[in-house]
mmCIF file of C-alpha atoms in Angstrom:
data_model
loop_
_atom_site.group_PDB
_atom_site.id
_atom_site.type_symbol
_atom_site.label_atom_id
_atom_site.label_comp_id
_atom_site.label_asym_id
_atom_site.label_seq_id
_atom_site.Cartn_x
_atom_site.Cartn_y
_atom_site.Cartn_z
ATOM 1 C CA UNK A 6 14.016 5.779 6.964
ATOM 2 C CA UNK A 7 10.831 4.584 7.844
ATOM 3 C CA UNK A 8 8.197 4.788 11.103
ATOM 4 C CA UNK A 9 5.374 3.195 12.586
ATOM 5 C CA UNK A 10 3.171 5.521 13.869
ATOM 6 C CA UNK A 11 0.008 5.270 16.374
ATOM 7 C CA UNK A 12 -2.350 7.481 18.565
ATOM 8 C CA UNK A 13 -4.629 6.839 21.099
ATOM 9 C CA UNK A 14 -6.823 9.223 23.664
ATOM 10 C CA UNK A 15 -6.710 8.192 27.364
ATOM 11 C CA UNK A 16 -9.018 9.580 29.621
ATOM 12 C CA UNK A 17 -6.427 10.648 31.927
ATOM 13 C CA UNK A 18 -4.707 13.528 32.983
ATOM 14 C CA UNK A 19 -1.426 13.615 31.033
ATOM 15 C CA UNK A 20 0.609 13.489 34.369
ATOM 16 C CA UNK A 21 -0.811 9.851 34.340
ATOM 17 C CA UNK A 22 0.490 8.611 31.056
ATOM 18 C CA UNK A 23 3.606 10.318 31.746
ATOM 19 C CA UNK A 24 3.932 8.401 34.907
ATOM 20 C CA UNK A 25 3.079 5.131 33.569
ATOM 21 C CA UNK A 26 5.537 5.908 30.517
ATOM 22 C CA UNK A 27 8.324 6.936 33.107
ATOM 23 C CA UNK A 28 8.290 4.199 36.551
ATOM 24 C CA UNK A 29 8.895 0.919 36.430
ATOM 25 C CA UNK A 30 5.392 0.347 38.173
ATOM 26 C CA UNK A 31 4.041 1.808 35.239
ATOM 27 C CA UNK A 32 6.072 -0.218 32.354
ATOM 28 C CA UNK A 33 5.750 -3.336 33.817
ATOM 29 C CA UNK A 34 1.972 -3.341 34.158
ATOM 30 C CA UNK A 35 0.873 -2.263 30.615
ATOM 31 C CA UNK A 36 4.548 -3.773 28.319
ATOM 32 C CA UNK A 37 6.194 -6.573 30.071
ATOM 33 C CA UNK A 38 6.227 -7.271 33.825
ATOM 34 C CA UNK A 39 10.248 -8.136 33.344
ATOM 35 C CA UNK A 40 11.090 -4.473 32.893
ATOM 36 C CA UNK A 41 14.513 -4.009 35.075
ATOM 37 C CA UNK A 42 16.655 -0.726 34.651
ATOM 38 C CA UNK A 43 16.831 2.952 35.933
ATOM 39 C CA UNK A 44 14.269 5.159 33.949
ATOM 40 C CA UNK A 45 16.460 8.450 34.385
ATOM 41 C CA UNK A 46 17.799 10.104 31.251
ATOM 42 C CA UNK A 47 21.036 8.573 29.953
ATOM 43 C CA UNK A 48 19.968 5.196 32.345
ATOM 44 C CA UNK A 49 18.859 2.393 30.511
ATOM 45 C CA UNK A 50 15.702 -0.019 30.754
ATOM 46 C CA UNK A 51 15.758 -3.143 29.897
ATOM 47 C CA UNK A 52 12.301 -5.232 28.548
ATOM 48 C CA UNK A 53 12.082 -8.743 28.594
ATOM 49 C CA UNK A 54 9.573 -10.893 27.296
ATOM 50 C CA UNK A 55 7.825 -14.760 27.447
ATOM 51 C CA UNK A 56 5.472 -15.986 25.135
ATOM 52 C CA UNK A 57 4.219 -19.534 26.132
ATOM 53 C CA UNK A 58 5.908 -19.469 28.881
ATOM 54 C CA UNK A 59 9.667 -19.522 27.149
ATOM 55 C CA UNK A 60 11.678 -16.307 27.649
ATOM 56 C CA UNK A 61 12.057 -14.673 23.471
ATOM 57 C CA UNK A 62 14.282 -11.992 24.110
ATOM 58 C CA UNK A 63 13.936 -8.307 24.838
ATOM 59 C CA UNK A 64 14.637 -4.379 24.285
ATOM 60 C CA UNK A 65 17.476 -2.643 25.963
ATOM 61 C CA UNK A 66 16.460 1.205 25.913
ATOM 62 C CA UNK A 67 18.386 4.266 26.465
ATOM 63 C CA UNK A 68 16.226 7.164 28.165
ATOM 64 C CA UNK A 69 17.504 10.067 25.456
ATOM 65 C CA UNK A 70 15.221 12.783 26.903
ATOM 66 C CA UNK A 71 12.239 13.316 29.684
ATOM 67 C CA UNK A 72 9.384 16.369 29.655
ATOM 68 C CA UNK A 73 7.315 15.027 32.292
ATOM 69 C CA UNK A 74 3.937 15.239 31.242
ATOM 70 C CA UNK A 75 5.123 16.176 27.311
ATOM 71 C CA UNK A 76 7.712 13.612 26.049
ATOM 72 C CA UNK A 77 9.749 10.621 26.588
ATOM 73 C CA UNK A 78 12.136 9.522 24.008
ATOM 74 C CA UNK A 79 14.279 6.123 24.207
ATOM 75 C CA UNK A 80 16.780 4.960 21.854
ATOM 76 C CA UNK A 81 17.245 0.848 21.289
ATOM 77 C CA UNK A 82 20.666 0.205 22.324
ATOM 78 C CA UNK A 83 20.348 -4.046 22.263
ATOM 79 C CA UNK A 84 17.744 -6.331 20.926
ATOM 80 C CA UNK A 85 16.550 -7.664 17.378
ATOM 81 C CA UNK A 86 19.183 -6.177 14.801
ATOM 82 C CA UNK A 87 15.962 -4.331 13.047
ATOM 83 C CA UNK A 88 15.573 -2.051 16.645
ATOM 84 C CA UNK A 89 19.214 -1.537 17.226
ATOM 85 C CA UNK A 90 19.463 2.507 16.776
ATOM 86 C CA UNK A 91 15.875 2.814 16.184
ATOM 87 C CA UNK A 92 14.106 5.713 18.303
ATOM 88 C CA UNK A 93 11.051 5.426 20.251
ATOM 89 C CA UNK A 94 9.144 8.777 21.236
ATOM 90 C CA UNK A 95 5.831 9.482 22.799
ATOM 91 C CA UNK A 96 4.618 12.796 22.607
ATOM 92 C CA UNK A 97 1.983 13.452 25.084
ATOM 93 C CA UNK A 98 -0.949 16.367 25.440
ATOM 94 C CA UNK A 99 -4.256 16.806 26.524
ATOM 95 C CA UNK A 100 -7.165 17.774 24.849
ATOM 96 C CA UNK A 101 -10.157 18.429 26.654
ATOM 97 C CA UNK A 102 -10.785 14.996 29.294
ATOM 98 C CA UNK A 103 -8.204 12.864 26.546
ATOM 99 C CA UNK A 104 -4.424 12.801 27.101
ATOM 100 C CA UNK A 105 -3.134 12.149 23.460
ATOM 101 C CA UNK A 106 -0.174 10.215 22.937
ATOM 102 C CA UNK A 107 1.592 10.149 19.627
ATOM 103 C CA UNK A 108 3.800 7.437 18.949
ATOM 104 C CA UNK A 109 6.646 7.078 16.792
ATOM 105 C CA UNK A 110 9.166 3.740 16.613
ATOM 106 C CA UNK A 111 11.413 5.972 13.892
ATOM 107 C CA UNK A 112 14.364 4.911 11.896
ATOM 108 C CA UNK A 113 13.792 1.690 10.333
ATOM 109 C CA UNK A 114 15.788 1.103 7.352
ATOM 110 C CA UNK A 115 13.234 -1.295 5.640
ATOM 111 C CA UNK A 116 9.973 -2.444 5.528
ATOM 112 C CA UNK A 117 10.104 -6.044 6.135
ATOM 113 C CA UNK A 118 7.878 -8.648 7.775
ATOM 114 C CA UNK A 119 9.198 -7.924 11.080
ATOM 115 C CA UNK A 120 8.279 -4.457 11.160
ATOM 116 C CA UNK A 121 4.560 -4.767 10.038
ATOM 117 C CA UNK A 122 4.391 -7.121 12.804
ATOM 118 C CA UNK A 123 5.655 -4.631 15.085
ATOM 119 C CA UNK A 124 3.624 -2.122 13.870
ATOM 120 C CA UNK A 125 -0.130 -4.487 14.991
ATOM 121 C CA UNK A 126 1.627 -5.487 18.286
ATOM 122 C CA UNK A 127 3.272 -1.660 19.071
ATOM 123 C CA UNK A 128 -0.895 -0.687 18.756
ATOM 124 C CA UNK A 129 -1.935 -3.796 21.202
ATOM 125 C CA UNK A 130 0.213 -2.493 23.944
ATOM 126 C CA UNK A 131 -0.882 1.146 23.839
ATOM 127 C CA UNK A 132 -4.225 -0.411 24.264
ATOM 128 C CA UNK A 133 -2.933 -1.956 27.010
ATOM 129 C CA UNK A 134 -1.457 1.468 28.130
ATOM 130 C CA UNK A 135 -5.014 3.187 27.893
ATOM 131 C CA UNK A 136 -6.397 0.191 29.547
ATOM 132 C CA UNK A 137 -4.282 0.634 32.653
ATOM 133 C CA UNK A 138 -4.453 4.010 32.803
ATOM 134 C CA UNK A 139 -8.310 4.196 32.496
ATOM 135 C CA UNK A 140 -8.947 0.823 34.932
ATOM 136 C CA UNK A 141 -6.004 0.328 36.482
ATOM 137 C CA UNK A 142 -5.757 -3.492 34.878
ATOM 138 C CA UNK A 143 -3.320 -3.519 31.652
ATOM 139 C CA UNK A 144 -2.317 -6.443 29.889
ATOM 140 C CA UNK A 145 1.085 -6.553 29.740
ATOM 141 C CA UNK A 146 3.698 -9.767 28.674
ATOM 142 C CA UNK A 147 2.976 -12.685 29.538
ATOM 143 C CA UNK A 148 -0.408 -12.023 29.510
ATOM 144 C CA UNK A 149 -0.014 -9.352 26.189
ATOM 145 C CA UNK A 150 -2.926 -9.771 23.576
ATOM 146 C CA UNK A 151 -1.779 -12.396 20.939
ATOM 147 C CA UNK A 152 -1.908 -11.070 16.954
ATOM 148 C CA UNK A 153 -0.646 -14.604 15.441
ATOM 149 C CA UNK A 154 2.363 -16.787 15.190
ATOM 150 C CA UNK A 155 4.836 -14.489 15.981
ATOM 151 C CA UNK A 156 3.100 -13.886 18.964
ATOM 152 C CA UNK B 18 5.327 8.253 0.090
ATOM 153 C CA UNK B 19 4.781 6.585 3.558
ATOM 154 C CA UNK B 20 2.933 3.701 4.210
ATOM 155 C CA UNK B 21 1.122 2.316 7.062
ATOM 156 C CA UNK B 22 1.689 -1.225 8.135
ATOM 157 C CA UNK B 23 0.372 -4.409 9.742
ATOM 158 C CA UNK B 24 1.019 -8.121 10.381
ATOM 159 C CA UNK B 25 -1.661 -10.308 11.636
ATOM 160 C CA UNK B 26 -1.558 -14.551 11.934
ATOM 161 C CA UNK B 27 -5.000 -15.955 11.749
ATOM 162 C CA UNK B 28 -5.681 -19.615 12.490
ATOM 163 C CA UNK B 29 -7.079 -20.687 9.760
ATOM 164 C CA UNK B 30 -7.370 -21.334 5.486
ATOM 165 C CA UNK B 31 -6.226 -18.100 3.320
ATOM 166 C CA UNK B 32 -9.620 -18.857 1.109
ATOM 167 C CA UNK B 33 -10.940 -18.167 4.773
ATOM 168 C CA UNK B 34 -9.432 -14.714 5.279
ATOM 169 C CA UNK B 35 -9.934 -13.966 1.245
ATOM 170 C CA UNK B 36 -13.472 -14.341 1.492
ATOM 171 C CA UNK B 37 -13.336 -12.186 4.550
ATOM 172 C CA UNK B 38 -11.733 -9.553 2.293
ATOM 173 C CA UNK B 39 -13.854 -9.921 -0.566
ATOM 174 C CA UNK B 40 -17.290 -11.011 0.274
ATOM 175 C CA UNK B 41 -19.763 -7.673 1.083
ATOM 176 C CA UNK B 42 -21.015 -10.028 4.488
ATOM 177 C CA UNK B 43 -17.407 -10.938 5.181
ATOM 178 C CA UNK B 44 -16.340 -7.181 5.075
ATOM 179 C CA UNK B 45 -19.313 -5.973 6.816
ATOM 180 C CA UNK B 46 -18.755 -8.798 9.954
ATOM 181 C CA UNK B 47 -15.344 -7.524 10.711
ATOM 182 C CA UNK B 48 -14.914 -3.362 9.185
ATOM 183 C CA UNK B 49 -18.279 -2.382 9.061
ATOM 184 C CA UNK B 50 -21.954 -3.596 8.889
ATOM 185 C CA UNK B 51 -22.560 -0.876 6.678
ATOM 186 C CA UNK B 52 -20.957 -2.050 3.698
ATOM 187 C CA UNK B 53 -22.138 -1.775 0.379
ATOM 188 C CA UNK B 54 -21.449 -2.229 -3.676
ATOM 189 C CA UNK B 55 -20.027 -4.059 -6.051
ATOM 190 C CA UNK B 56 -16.571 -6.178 -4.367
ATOM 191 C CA UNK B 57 -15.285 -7.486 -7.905
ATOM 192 C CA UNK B 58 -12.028 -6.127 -9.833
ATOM 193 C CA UNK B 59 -13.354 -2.810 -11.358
ATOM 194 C CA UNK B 60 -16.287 -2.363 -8.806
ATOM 195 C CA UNK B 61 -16.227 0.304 -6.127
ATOM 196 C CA UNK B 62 -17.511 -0.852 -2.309
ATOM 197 C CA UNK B 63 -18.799 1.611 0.132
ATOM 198 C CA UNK B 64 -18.047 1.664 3.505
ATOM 199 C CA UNK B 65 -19.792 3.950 6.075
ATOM 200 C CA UNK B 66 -19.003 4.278 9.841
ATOM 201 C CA UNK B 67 -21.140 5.380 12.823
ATOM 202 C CA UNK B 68 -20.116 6.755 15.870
ATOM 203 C CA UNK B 69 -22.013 7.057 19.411
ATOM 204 C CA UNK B 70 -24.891 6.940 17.284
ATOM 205 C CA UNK B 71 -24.089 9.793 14.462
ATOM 206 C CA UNK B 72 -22.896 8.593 11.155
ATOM 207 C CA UNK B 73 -18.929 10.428 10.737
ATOM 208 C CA UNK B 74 -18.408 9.609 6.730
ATOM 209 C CA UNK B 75 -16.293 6.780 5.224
ATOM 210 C CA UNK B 76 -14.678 5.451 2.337
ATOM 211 C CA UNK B 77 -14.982 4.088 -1.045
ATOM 212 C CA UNK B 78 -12.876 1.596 -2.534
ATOM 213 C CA UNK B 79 -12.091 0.513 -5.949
ATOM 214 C CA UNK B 80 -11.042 -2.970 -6.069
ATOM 215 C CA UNK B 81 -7.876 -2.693 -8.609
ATOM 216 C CA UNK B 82 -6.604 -6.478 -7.959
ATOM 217 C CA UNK B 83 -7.939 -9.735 -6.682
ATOM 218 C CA UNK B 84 -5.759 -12.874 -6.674
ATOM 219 C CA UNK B 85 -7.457 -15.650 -4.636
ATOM 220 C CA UNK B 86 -6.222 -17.045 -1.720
ATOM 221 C CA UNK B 87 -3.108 -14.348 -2.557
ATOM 222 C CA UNK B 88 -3.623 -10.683 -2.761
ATOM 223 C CA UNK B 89 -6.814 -8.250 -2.690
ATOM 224 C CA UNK B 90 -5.527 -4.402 -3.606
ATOM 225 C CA UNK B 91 -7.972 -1.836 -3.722
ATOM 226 C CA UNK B 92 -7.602 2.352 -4.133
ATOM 227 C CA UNK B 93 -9.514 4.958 -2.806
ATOM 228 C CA UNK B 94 -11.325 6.632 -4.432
ATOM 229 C CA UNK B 95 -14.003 9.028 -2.396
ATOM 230 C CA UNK B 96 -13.033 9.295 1.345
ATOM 231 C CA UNK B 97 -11.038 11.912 4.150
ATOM 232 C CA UNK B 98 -8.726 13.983 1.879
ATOM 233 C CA UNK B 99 -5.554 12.257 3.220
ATOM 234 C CA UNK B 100 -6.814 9.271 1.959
ATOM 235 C CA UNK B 101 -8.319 9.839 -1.439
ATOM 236 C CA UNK B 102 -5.971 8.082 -3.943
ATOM 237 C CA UNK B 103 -3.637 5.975 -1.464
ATOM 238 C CA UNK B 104 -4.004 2.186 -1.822
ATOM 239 C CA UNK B 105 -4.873 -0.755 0.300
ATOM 240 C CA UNK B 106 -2.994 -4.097 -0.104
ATOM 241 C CA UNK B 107 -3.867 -7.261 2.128
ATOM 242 C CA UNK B 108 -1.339 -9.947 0.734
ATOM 243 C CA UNK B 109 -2.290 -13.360 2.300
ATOM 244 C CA UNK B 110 0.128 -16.858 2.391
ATOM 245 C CA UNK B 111 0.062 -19.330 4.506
ATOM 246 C CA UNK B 112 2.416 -20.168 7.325
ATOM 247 C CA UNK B 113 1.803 -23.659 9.420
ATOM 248 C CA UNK B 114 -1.349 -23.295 10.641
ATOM 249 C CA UNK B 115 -1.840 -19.941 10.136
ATOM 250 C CA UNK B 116 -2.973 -17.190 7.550
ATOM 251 C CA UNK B 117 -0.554 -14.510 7.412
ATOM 252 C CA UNK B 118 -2.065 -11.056 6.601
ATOM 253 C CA UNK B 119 0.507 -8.407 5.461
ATOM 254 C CA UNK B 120 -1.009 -5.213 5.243
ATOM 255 C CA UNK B 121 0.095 -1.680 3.593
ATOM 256 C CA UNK B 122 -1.865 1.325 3.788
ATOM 257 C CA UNK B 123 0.648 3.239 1.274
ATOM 258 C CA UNK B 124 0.831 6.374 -0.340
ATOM 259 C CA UNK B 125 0.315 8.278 2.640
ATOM 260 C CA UNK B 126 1.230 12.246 1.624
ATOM 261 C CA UNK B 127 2.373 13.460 5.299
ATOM 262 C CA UNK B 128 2.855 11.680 8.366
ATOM 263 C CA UNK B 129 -0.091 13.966 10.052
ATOM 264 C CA UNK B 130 -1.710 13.249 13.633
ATOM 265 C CA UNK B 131 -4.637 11.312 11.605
ATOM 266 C CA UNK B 132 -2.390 9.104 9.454
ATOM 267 C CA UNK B 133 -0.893 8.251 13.507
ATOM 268 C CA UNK B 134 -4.812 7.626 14.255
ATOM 269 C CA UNK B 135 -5.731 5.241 11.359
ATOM 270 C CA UNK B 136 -2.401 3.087 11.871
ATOM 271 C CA UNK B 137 -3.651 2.068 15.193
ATOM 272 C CA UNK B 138 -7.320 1.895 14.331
ATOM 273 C CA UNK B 139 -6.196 -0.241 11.288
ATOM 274 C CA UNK B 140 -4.512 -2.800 13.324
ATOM 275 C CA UNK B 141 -7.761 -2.708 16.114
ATOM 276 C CA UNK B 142 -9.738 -3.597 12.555
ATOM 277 C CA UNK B 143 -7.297 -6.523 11.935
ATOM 278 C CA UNK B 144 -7.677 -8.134 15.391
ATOM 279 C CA UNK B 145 -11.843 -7.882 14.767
ATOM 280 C CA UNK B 146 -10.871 -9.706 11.659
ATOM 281 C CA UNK B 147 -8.940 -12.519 12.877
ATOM 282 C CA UNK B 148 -11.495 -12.861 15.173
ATOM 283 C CA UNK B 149 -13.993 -13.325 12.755
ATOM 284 C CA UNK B 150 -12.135 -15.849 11.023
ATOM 285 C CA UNK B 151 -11.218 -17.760 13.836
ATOM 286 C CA UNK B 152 -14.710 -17.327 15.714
ATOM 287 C CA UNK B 153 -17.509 -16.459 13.646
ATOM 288 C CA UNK B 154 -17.646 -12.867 15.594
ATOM 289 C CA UNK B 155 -15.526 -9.413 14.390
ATOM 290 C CA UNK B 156 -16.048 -6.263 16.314
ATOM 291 C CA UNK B 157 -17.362 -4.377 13.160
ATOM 292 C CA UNK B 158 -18.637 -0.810 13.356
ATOM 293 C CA UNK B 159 -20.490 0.682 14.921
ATOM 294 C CA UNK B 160 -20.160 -1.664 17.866
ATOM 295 C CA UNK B 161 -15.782 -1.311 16.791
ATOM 296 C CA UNK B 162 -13.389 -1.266 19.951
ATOM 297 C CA UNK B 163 -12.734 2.640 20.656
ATOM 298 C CA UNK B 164 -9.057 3.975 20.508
ATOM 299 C CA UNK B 165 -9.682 7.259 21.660
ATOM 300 C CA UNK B 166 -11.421 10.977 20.858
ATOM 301 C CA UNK B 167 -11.387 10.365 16.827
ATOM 302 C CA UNK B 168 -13.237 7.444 17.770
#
């Protein structure tokens, strides 16, 4: 099984991150601003996503657990066959004025193109993440930084 | 072994992007300006980073393969610990209109907090060189887009 794997330092309390990991508010201004769905554990939000200006699809997400200001871990329960059973954790902690967050998209069984693009665009939108945690202003879908033809 | 990696579409030629990977000024406009040594198969370049003013080490690379327009490999050689014998692969084709960039950091002993770190600041390095490519200006260090306490 394979991961992708990022971390970045927000300067943030961890509380922060955690809160714009956990409420809809917070998804939809950083990932995509179609995020529907109940963020409790065992409820399930659902991402959706337009790239010049058609609608391509989405990420259904299981909440599997919830430390507030430690961890949030979803599980893909619809989507792109690759992401169907993969995990998704963020592990959060601070260290001195940085909250941490270690991510891990875990479990996919190979390494083909799709996941290397993943991989670029998972790191664009935890800029975006430290971006709207540190200014307020992230740049989530449609408006998400574009890495190349796959948008 | 785990790997690291990255997908990137660039508007533009793959002899574009493979100069960009092989050329010392091409490297230093998009990694960093402090690039030096010798960038044919068999030669070893040298790249150094700076931080908030202070120099914080870097890496040197053999160059073990160069295809043109296809594949550039290299292997480290003198660098962080974690890194010191892993290899680099940038595999180019093109796609349409674009230059597809498939990147592996592999080898990777442990997936440790830095190995999370230099994923993300890997695919930060890839967006400074598409925009090179595509704009004749990267976001090399030491003026590099910041991820977070490592820098």
């Amino acid at each position: 099984m394979l991961d992708i794997l990022h971390r970045v330092g927000i300067k943030s309390s961890v509380d922060e991150v955690y809160k714009a990991l956990t409420a809809r508010e917070g998804l939809a201004a950083w990932w995509t601003n179609n995020t529907q769905g109940e963020g409790k554990v065992g409820g399930v939000l659902r991402f959706r996503f337009v790239a010049d200006g058609v609608e391509i699809g989405g990420f259904d997400m299981k909440v599997l657990e919830l430390h507030p200001a430690k961890l949030v871990l979803w599980q893909v329960v619809d989507g792109p066959e690759e992401w169907i059973g993969t995990k998704i954790s963020w592990e959060l902690k601070q260290e001195g004025e940085y909250s941490i967050v270690l991510f891990k998209h875990q479990g996919w069984k190979e390494p083909v193109e799709f996941m290397h693009h993943c991989s670029t665009k998972w790191a664009i939108f935890l800029m975006s993440l430290k971006s709207l945690v540190e200014t307020g202003k992230g740049q989530p879908s449609p408006d998400d930084v574009r890495i190349g033809d796959w948008h």
